[in-house]
Coordinates of C-alpha atoms in Angstrom, one line a residue:
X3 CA 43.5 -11.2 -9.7
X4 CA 46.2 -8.4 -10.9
X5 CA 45.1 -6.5 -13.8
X6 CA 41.7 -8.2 -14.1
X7 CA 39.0 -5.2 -13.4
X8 CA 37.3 -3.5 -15.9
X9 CA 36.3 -1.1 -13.9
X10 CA 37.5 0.4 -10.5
X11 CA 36.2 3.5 -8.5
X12 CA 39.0 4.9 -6.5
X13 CA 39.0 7.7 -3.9
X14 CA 35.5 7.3 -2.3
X15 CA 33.5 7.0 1.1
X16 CA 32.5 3.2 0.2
X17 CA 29.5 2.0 2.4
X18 CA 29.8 -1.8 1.7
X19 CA 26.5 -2.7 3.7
X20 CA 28.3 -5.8 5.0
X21 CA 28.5 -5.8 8.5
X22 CA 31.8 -7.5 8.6
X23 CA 33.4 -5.2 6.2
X24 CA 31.3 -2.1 6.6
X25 CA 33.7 1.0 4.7
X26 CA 36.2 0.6 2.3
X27 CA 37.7 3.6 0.0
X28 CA 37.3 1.8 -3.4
X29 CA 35.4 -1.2 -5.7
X30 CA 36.6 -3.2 -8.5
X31 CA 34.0 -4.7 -11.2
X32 CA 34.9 -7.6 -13.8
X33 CA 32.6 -8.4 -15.7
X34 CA 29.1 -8.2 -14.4
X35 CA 30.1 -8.5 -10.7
X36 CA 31.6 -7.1 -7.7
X37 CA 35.9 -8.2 -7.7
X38 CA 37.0 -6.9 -4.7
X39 CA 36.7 -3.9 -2.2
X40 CA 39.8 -2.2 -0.6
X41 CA 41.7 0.5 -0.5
X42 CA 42.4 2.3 -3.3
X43 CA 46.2 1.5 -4.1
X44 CA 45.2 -2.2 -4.1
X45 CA 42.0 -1.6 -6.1
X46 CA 44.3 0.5 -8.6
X47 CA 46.4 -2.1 -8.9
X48 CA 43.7 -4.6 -10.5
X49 CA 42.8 -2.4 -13.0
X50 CA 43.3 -3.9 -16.2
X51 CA 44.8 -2.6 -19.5
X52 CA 42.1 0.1 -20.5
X53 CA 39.9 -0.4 -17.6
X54 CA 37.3 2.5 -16.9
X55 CA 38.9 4.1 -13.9
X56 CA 36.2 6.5 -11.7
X57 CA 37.5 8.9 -9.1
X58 CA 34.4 9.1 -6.6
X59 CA 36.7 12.2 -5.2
X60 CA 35.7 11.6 -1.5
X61 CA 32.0 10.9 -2.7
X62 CA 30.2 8.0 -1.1
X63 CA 30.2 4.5 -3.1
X64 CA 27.4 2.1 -2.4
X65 CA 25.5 -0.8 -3.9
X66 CA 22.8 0.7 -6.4
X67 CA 19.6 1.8 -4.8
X68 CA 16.7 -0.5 -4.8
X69 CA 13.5 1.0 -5.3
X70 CA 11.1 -1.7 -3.9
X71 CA 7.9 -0.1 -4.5
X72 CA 7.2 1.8 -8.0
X73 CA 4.6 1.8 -10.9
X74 CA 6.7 2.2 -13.5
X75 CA 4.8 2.2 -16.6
X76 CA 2.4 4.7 -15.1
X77 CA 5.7 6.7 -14.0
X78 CA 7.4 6.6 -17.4
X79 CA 4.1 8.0 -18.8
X80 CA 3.6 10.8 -15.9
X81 CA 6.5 12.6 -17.4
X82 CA 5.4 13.2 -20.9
X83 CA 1.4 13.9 -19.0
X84 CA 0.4 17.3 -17.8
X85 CA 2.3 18.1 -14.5
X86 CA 0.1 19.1 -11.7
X87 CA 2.8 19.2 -9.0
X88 CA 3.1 22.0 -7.1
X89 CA -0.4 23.5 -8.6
X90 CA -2.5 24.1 -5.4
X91 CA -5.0 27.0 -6.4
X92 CA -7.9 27.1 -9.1
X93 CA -6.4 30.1 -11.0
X94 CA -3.0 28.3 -11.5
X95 CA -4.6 25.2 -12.6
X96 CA -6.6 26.9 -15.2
X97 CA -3.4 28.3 -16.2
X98 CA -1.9 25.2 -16.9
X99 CA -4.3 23.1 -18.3
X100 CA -4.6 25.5 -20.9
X101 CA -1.5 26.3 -21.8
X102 CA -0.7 22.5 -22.0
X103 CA -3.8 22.0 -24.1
X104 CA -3.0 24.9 -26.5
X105 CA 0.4 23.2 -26.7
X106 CA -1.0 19.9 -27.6
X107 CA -3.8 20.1 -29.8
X108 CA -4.1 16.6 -30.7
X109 CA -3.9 15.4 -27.5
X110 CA -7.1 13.0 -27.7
X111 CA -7.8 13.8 -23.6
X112 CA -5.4 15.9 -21.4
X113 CA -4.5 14.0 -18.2
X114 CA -3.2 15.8 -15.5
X115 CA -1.1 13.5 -12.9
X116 CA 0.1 14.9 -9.2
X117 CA -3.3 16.8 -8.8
X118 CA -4.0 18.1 -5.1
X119 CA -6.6 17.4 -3.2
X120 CA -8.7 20.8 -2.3
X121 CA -7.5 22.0 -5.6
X122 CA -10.4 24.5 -5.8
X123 CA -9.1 26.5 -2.8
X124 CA -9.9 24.0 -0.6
X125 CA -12.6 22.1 -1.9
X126 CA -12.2 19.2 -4.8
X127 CA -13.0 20.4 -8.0
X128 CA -16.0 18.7 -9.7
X129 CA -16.6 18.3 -13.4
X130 CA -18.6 21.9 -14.0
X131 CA -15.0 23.4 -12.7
X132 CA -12.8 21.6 -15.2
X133 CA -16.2 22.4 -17.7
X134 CA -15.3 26.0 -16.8
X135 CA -11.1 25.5 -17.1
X136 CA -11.1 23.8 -20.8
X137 CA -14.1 23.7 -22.5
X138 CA -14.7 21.6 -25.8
X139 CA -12.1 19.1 -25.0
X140 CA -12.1 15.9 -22.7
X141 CA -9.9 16.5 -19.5
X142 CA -9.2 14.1 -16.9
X143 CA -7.1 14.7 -13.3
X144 CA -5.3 12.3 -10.9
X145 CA -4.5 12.8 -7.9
X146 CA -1.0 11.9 -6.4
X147 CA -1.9 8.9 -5.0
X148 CA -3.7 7.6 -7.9
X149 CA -6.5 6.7 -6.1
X150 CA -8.7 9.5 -7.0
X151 CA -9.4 10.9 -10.6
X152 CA -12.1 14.0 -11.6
X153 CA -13.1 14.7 -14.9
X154 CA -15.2 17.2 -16.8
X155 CA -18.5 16.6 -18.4
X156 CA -16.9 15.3 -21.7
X157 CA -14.6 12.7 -20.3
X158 CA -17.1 11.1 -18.7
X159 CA -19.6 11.1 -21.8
X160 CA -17.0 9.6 -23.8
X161 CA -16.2 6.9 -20.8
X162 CA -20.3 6.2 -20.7
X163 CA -19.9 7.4 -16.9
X164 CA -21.5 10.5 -16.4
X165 CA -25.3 8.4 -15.6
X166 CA -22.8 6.3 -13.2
X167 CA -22.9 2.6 -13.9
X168 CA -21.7 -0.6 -12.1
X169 CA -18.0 -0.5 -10.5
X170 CA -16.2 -3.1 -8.5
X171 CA -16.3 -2.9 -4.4
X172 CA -14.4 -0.5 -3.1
X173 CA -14.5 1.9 -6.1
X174 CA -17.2 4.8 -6.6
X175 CA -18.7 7.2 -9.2
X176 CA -19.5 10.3 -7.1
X177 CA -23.2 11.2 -8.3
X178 CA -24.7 14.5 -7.9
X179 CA -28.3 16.1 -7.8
X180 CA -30.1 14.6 -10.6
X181 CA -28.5 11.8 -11.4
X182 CA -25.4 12.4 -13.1
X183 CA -21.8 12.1 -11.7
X184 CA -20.1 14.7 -10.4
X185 CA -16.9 14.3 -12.1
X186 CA -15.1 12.6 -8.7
X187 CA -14.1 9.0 -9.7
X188 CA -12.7 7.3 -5.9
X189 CA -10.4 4.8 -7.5
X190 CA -9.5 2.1 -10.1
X191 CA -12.7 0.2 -11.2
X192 CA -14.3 3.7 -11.3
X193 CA -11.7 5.8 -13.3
X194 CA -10.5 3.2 -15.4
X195 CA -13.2 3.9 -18.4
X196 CA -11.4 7.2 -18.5
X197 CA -8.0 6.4 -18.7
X198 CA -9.0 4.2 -22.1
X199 CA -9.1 7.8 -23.2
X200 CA -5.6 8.8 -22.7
X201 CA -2.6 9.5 -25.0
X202 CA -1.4 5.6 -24.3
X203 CA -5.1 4.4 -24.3
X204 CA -4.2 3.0 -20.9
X205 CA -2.1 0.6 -21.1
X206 CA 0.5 2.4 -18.9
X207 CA -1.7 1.8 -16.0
X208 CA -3.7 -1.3 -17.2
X209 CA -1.7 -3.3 -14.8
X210 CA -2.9 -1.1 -12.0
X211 CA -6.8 -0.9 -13.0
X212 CA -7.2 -5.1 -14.1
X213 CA -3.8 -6.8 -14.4
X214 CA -5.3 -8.1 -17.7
X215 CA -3.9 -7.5 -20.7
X216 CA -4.4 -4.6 -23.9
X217 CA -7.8 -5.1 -25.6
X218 CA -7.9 -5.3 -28.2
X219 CA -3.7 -6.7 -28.5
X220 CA -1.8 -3.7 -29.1
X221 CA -0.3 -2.6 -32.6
X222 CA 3.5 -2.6 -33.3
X223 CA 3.1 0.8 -33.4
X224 CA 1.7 0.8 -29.9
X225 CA 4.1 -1.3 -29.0
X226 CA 7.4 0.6 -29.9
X227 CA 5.6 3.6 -28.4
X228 CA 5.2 1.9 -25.1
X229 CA 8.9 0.1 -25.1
X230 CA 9.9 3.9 -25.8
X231 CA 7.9 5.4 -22.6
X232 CA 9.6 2.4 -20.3
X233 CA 12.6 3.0 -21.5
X234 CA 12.7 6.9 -21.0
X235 CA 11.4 5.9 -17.6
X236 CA 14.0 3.0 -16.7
X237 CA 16.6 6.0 -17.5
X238 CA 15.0 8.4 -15.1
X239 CA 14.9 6.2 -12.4
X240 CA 19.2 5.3 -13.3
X241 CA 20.0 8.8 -13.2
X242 CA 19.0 8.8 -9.4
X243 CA 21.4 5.8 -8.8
X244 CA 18.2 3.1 -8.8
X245 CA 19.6 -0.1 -9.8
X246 CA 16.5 -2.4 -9.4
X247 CA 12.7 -1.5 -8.9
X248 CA 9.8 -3.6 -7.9
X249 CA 6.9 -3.3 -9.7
X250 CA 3.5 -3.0 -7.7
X251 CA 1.4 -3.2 -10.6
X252 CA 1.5 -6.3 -13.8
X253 CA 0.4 -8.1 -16.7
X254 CA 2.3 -10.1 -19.1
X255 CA 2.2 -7.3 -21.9
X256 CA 4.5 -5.3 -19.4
X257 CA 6.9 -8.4 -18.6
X258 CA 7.1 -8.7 -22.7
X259 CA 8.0 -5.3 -23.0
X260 CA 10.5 -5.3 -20.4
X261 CA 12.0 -8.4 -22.1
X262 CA 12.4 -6.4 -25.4
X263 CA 13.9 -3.9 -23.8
X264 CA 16.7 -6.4 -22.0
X265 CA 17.1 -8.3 -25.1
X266 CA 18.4 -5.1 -27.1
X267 CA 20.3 -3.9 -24.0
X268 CA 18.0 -1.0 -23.6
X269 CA 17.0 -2.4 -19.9
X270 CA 18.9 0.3 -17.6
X271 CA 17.3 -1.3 -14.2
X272 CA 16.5 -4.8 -13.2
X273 CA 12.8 -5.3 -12.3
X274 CA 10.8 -7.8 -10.6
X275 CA 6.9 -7.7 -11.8
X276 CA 4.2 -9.0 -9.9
X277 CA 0.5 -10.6 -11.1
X278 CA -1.9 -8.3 -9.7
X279 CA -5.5 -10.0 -8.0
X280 CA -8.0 -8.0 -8.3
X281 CA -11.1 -8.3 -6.0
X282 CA -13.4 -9.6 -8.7
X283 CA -11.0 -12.2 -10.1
X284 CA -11.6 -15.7 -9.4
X285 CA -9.2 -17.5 -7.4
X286 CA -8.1 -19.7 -10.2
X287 CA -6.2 -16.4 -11.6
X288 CA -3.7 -16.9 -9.6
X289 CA -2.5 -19.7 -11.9
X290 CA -1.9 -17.3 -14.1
X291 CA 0.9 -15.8 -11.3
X292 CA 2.4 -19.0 -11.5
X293 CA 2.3 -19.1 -15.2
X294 CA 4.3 -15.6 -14.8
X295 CA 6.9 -17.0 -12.5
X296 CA 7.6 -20.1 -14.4
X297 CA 8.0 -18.1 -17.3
X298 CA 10.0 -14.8 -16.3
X299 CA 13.1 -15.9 -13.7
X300 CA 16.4 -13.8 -14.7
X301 CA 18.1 -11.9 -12.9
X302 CA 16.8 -8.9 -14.6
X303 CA 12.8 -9.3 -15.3
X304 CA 11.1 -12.0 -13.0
X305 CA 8.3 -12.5 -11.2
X306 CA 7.0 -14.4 -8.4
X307 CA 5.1 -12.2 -6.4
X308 CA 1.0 -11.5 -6.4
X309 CA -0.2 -7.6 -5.3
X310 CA -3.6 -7.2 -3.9
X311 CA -5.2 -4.2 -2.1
X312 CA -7.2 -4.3 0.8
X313 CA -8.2 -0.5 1.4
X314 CA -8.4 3.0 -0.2
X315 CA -6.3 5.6 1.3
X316 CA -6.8 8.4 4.0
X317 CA -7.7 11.6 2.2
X318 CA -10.8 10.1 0.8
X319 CA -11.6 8.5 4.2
X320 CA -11.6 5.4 1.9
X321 CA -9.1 3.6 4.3
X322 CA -10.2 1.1 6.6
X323 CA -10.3 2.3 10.0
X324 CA -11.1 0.5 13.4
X325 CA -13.1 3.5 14.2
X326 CA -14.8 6.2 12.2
X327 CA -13.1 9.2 11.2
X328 CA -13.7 12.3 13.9
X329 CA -17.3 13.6 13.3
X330 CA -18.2 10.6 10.9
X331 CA -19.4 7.2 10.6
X332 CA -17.2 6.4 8.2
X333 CA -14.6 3.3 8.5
X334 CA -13.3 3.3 5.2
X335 CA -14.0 0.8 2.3
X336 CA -12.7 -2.6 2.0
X337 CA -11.8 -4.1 -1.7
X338 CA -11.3 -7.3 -0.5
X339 CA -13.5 -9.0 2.9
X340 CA -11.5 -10.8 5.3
X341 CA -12.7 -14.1 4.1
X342 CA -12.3 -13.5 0.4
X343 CA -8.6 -12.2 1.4
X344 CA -7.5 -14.8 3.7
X345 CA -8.5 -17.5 0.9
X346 CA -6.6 -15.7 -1.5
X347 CA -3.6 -15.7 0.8
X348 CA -4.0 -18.6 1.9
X349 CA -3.9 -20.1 -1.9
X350 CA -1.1 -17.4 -2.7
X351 CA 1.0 -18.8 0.3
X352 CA 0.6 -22.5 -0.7
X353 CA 2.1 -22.2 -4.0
X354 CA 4.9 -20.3 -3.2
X355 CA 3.8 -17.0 -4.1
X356 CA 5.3 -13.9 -2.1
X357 CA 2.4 -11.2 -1.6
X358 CA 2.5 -7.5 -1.2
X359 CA -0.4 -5.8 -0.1
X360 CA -2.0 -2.5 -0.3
X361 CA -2.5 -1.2 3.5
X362 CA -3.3 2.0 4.2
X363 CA -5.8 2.2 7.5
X364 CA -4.8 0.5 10.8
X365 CA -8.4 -1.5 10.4
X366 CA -6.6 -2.6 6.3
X367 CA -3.1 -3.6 8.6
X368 CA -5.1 -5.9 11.1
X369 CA -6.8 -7.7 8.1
X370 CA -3.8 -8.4 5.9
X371 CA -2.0 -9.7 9.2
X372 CA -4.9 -11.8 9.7
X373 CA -4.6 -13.1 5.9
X374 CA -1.3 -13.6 6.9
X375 CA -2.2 -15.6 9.5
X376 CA -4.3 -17.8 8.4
X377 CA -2.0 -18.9 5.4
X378 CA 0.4 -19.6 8.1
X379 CA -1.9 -21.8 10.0
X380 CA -3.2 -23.9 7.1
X381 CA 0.1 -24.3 5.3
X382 CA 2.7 -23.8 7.8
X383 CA 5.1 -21.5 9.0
X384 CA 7.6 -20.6 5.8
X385 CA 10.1 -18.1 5.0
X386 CA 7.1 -16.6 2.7
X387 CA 8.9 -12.9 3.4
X388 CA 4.9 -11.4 2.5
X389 CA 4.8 -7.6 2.3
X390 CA 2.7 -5.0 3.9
X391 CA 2.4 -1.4 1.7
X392 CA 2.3 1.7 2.9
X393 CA 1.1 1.0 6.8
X394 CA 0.1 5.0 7.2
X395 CA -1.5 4.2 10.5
X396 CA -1.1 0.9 12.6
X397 CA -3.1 -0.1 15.5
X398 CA -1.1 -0.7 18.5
X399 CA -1.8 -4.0 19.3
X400 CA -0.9 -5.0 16.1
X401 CA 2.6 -3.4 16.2
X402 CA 4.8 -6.8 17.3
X403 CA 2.3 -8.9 14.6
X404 CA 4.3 -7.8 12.1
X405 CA 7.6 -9.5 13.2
X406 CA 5.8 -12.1 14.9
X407 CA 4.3 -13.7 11.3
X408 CA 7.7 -13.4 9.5
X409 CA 6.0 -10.2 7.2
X410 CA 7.5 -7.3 6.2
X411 CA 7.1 -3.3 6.4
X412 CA 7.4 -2.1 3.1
X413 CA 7.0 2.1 3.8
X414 CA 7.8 5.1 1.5
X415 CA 9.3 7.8 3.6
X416 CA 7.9 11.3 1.5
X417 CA 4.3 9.6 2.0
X418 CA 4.2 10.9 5.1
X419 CA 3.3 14.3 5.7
X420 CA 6.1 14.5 7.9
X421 CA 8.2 14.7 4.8
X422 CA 8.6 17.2 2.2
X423 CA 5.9 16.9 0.0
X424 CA 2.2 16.4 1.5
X425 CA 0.8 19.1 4.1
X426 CA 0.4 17.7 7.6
X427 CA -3.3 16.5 8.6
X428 CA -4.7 19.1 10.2
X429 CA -5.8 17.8 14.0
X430 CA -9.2 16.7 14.3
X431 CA -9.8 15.9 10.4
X432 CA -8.6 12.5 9.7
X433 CA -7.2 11.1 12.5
X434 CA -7.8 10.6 16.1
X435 CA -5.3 12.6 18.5
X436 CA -4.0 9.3 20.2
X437 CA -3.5 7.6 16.4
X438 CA -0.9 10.7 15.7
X439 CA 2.0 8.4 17.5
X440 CA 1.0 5.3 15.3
X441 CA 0.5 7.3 12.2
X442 CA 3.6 6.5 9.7
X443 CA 5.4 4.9 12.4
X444 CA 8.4 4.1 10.8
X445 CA 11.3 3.8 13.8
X446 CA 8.3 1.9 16.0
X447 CA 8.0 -0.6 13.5
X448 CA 12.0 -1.0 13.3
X449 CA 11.6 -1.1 16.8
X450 CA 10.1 -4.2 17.1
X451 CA 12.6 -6.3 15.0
X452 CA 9.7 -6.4 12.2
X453 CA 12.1 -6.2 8.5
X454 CA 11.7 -2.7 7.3
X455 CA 12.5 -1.4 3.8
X456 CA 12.2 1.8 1.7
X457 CA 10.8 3.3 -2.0
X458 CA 9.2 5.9 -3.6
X459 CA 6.1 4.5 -4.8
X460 CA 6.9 6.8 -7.9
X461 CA 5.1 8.7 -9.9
X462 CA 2.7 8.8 -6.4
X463 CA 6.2 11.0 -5.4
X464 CA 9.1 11.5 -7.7
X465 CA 11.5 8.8 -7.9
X466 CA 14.2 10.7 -6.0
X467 CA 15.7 8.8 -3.5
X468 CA 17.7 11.2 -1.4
X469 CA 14.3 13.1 -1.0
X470 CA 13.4 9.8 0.2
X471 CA 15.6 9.4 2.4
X472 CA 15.9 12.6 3.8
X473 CA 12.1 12.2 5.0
X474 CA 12.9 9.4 7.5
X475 CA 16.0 10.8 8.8
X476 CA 15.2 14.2 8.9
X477 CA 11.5 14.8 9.3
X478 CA 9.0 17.7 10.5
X479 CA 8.9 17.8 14.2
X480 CA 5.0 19.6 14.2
X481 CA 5.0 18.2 18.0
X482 CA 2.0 17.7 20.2
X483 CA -0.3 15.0 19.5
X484 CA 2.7 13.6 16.9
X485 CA 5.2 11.6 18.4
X486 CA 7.9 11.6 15.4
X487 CA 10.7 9.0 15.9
X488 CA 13.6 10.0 13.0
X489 CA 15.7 6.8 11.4
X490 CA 19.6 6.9 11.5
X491 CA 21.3 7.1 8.0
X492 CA 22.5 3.4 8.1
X493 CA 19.0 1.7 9.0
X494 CA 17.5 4.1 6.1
X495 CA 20.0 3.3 3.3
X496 CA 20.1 -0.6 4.6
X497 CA 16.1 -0.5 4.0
X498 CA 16.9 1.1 0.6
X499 CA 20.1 -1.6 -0.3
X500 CA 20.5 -4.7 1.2
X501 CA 17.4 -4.9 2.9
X502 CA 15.7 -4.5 -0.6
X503 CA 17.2 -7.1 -2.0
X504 CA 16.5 -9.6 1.0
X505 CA 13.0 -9.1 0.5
X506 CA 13.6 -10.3 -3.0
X507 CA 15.3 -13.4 -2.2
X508 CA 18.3 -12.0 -3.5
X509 CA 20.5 -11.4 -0.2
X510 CA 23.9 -13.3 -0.2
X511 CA 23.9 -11.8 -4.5
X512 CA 23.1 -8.3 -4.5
X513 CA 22.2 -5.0 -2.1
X514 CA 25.9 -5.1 -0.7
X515 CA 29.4 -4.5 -2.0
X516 CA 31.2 -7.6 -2.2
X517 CA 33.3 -9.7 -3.9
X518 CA 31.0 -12.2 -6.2
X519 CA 27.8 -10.0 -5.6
X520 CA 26.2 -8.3 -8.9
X521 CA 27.8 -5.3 -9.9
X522 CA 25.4 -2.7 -9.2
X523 CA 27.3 0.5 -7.9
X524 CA 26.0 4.3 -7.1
X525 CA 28.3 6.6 -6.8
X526 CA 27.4 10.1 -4.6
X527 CA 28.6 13.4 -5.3
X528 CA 29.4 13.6 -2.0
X529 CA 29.8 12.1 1.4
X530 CA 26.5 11.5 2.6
X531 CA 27.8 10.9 6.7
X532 CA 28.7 14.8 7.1
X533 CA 25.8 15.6 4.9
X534 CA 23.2 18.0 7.4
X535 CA 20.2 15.5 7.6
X536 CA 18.3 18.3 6.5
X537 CA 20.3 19.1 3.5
X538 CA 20.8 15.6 2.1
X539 CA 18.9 15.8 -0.6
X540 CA 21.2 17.7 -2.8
X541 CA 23.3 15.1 -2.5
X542 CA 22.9 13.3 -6.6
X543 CA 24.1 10.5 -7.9
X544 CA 26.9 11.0 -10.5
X545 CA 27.5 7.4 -11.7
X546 CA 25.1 4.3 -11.8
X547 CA 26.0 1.1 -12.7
X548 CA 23.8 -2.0 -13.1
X549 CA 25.6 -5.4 -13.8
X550 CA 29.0 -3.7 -14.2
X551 CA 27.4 -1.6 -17.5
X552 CA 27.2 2.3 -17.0
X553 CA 23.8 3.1 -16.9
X554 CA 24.0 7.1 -15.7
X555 CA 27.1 9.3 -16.1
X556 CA 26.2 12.7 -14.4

């Protein structure tokens, strides 16, 4: 092997991920793949004439972040949108929305993403306030979680909304006195009209609102627009040491896109893309997922996997509960009934499709188990790995269900309002006290042996992973009625690595550092084991590397 790298990283902190091998100090890459892992005068030594030769300089070296839960279209467009983050009073968001309008004049609808809920000091605005904050010109909001959108009196004219109209279970037009909506549009078969509006005409998040594709077809202009947006976004995510993402949202104009971009090397992150079942789609759609699999199986864009949702999500009390929210009767909304959702997994599971599932509520996390299993019971026990997303609150007694079907935990860390980013839920509001200790309940789900993994869920929270990770290791302790459970470093950055890339059928090939596994490599600008938990992230990434090509230099 003398002299045969292309590329070694000497000098570093290396986190292999295998538990046989578990540190090293440096990696060599030929090729594509990992060479070998050892210290760093025998890793120097297999450095080849004119081989790329990184000092990591006591940084940590590990495989390349897997982000297993993003919606990347929608992200790559959030960061050319109107940026609402961090805009949590009426006056500001006047301010901004105009000055972003004024500096966009021929923006056919200004869309704000990242907008918080209470925005009008407290309360959520409706469409006279954004009448009020840009008059003359259509203006849309969404909130972080994308579940919610408002609009002002124009949008929803142009969208053919503001009488209301028909939408999809589980969505609503929020109607007012009189007859006309209010502006508040409570997710995707409600605010979708709008989104048509947009800069991109929707398309970045037509794989979220139908799975179906651009109509009418796109024009190459359109086209080479879009492939622009991804790739900006694919870049974004490399620069924070992602080497893979998994989609949560599809369509085949997105797989096509992402195939143009691999084919002229423009493709800085591999990505797995599912077919997304919506609840008013026939059954026989999901041919369609299998249409997407047979067609898309590299090792850079492939399919194989089928997203549904089953619930809303908490702040709109659109999440299904098994008891009403304190001082309501409200349970939450489902988008797809138990039976309708058990024969969709149940069809799902017999042709070999994985599924990942939208669960919010602990009422949403009983039913998807259930779909679970039933496909278990008619088709037999397999090693299906199906996903649950998002579990914000679990009941109990359904704790040890998820390792007992053979599903998986998929959770996003700065969800929680433990983290850094959303406020905590004030007591009495939206949940229950005794529901506080099973409310993102990250270490109890480890607990029980159920797989857990990690991601962003960007743009719902920026695509930073060390934020990410510093939200399960080092989370707010707000005490009495939580019961908060921190995660050790290893668990979290196995659930962001090699545990990633075992839910993808991809363990044994990638998500660890060893010889004959992909060569996808971060590099840390420092050493993330004396890092404070608290502090770690300022820790960046400084190199990423995806199939032994350079894909971020800091």
């Amino acid at each position: 092997m003398a002299g045969t790298a292309d590329l070694v990283i000497l000098n570093g902190k290396v986190l292999t991920m295998d538990g046989a091998y578990p540190r090293a100090e440096a990696v060599a890459l030929a090729g594509a793949t990992i060479l070998a892992v050892g210290s760093t005068a025998d890793i120097r030594d297999l450095a080849a004439p004119g081989a790329r030769v990184i000092d990591a300089a006591g940084g940590t070296v590990l495989p390349g972040f897997i982000d297993s839960h993003v919606h990347l279209f929608q992200g790559s467009a959030a960061l050319e949108f109107m940026a609402m983050e961090g805009v949590e009073t009426a006056q500001r968001a006047a301010q901004t929305i105009r000055a972003y309008a004024d500096a966009n004049p021929g923006e056919p609808m200004i869309l704000g993403t990242g907008t918080a809920y209470g925005l009008m000091d407290g309360r959520n605005p409706t469409r006279h306030d954004l009448d009020a904050m840009l008059p003359g010109r259509p203006l849309a909001l969404l909130a972080p979680d994308i579940h919610t959108l408002w609009a002002n009196t124009m949008a929803l004219e142009q969208a053919g909304l503001l009488h209301g109209g028909p939408v999809p279970e589980g969505s609503v037009i929020v109607m007012e006195e009189g007859g006309t909506a209010s502006g508040e549009l409570q997710e995707t078969g409600a605010f979708g009209p709008v989104l048509k509006l947009s800069r991109t005409g929707g398309r970045d998040m037509l794989g979220y609102v139908t799975g179906a594709e651009p109509e009418p077809p796109v024009t190459q202009g359109e086209r080479a627009a879009d492939r622009r947006l991804l790739a900006k976004g694919l870049a974004h995510a490399a620069s924070h040491g992602i080497t893979t993402m998994h989609n949560m949202d599809g369509n085949f104009y997105q797989m096509e896109l992402l195939s143009d971009l691999d084919a002229a090397g423009d493709l800085k992150c591999r990505m797995q893309v599912p077919f997304h079942l919506k609840n008013y789609d026939p059954l026989d759609r999901l041919e369609e997922a299998a249409e997407m699999r047979r067609r898309y199986t590299g090792d850079r864009v492939w399919s194989g996997r089928v997203k549904m949702f089953m619930d809303g999500v908490i702040d709109t009390k659109t999440a299904m509960m098994t008891r009403p929210y304190p001082g309501t009767d409200m349970v939450g909304e489902p988008v797809f009934e138990p039976d309708h959702f058990n024969a969709a997994s149940i069809r799902a599971d017999a042709m070999g499709l994985q599924l990942s599932v939208h669960s919010i509520g602990d009422l949403a996390t009983r039913c998807t188990l259930d779909g679970y299993e039933a496909a278990r019971n008619a088709n037999g026990a397999r090693d299906s790995r199906h996903r649950i997303e998002h579990i914000e609150l679990i009941h109990p007694d359904d704790l040890p269900r998820i390792h007992a079907l053979g599903a998986v935990a998929s959770l996003q860390p700065r969800h929680s309002p433990l983290g850094d980013y959303f406020p905590i839920v004030p007591q009495g509001t939206l949940l229950h006290d005794d529901q506080y200790p099973y409310a993102y309940a990250w270490q109890r789900i480890r607990d029980t042996g159920a797989p857990v993994i990690f991601s962003t869920d960007w743009p719902v929270v920026p695509v930073d992973v060390m934020r990410n990770i510093q939200c399960a290791i080092a989370p707010a302790q707000p005490g009495v009625p939580w019961d908060v459970r921190p995660q050790s470093l290893m668990d979290t950055l196995a659930s962001y690595t090699s545990g990633n890339a075992w839910v993808e059928f991809n363990e044994g090939r990638k998500g660890q550092l060893i010889p004959g596994q992909m060569g996808d490599v971060v590099v840390m600008d420092r050493d993330l084991e004396t890092c404070a938990p608290d502090a770690i992230h300022q820790a960046r990434a400084v190199l990423t590397i995806c199939g032994g090509q350079v894909t971020y230099s800091a």
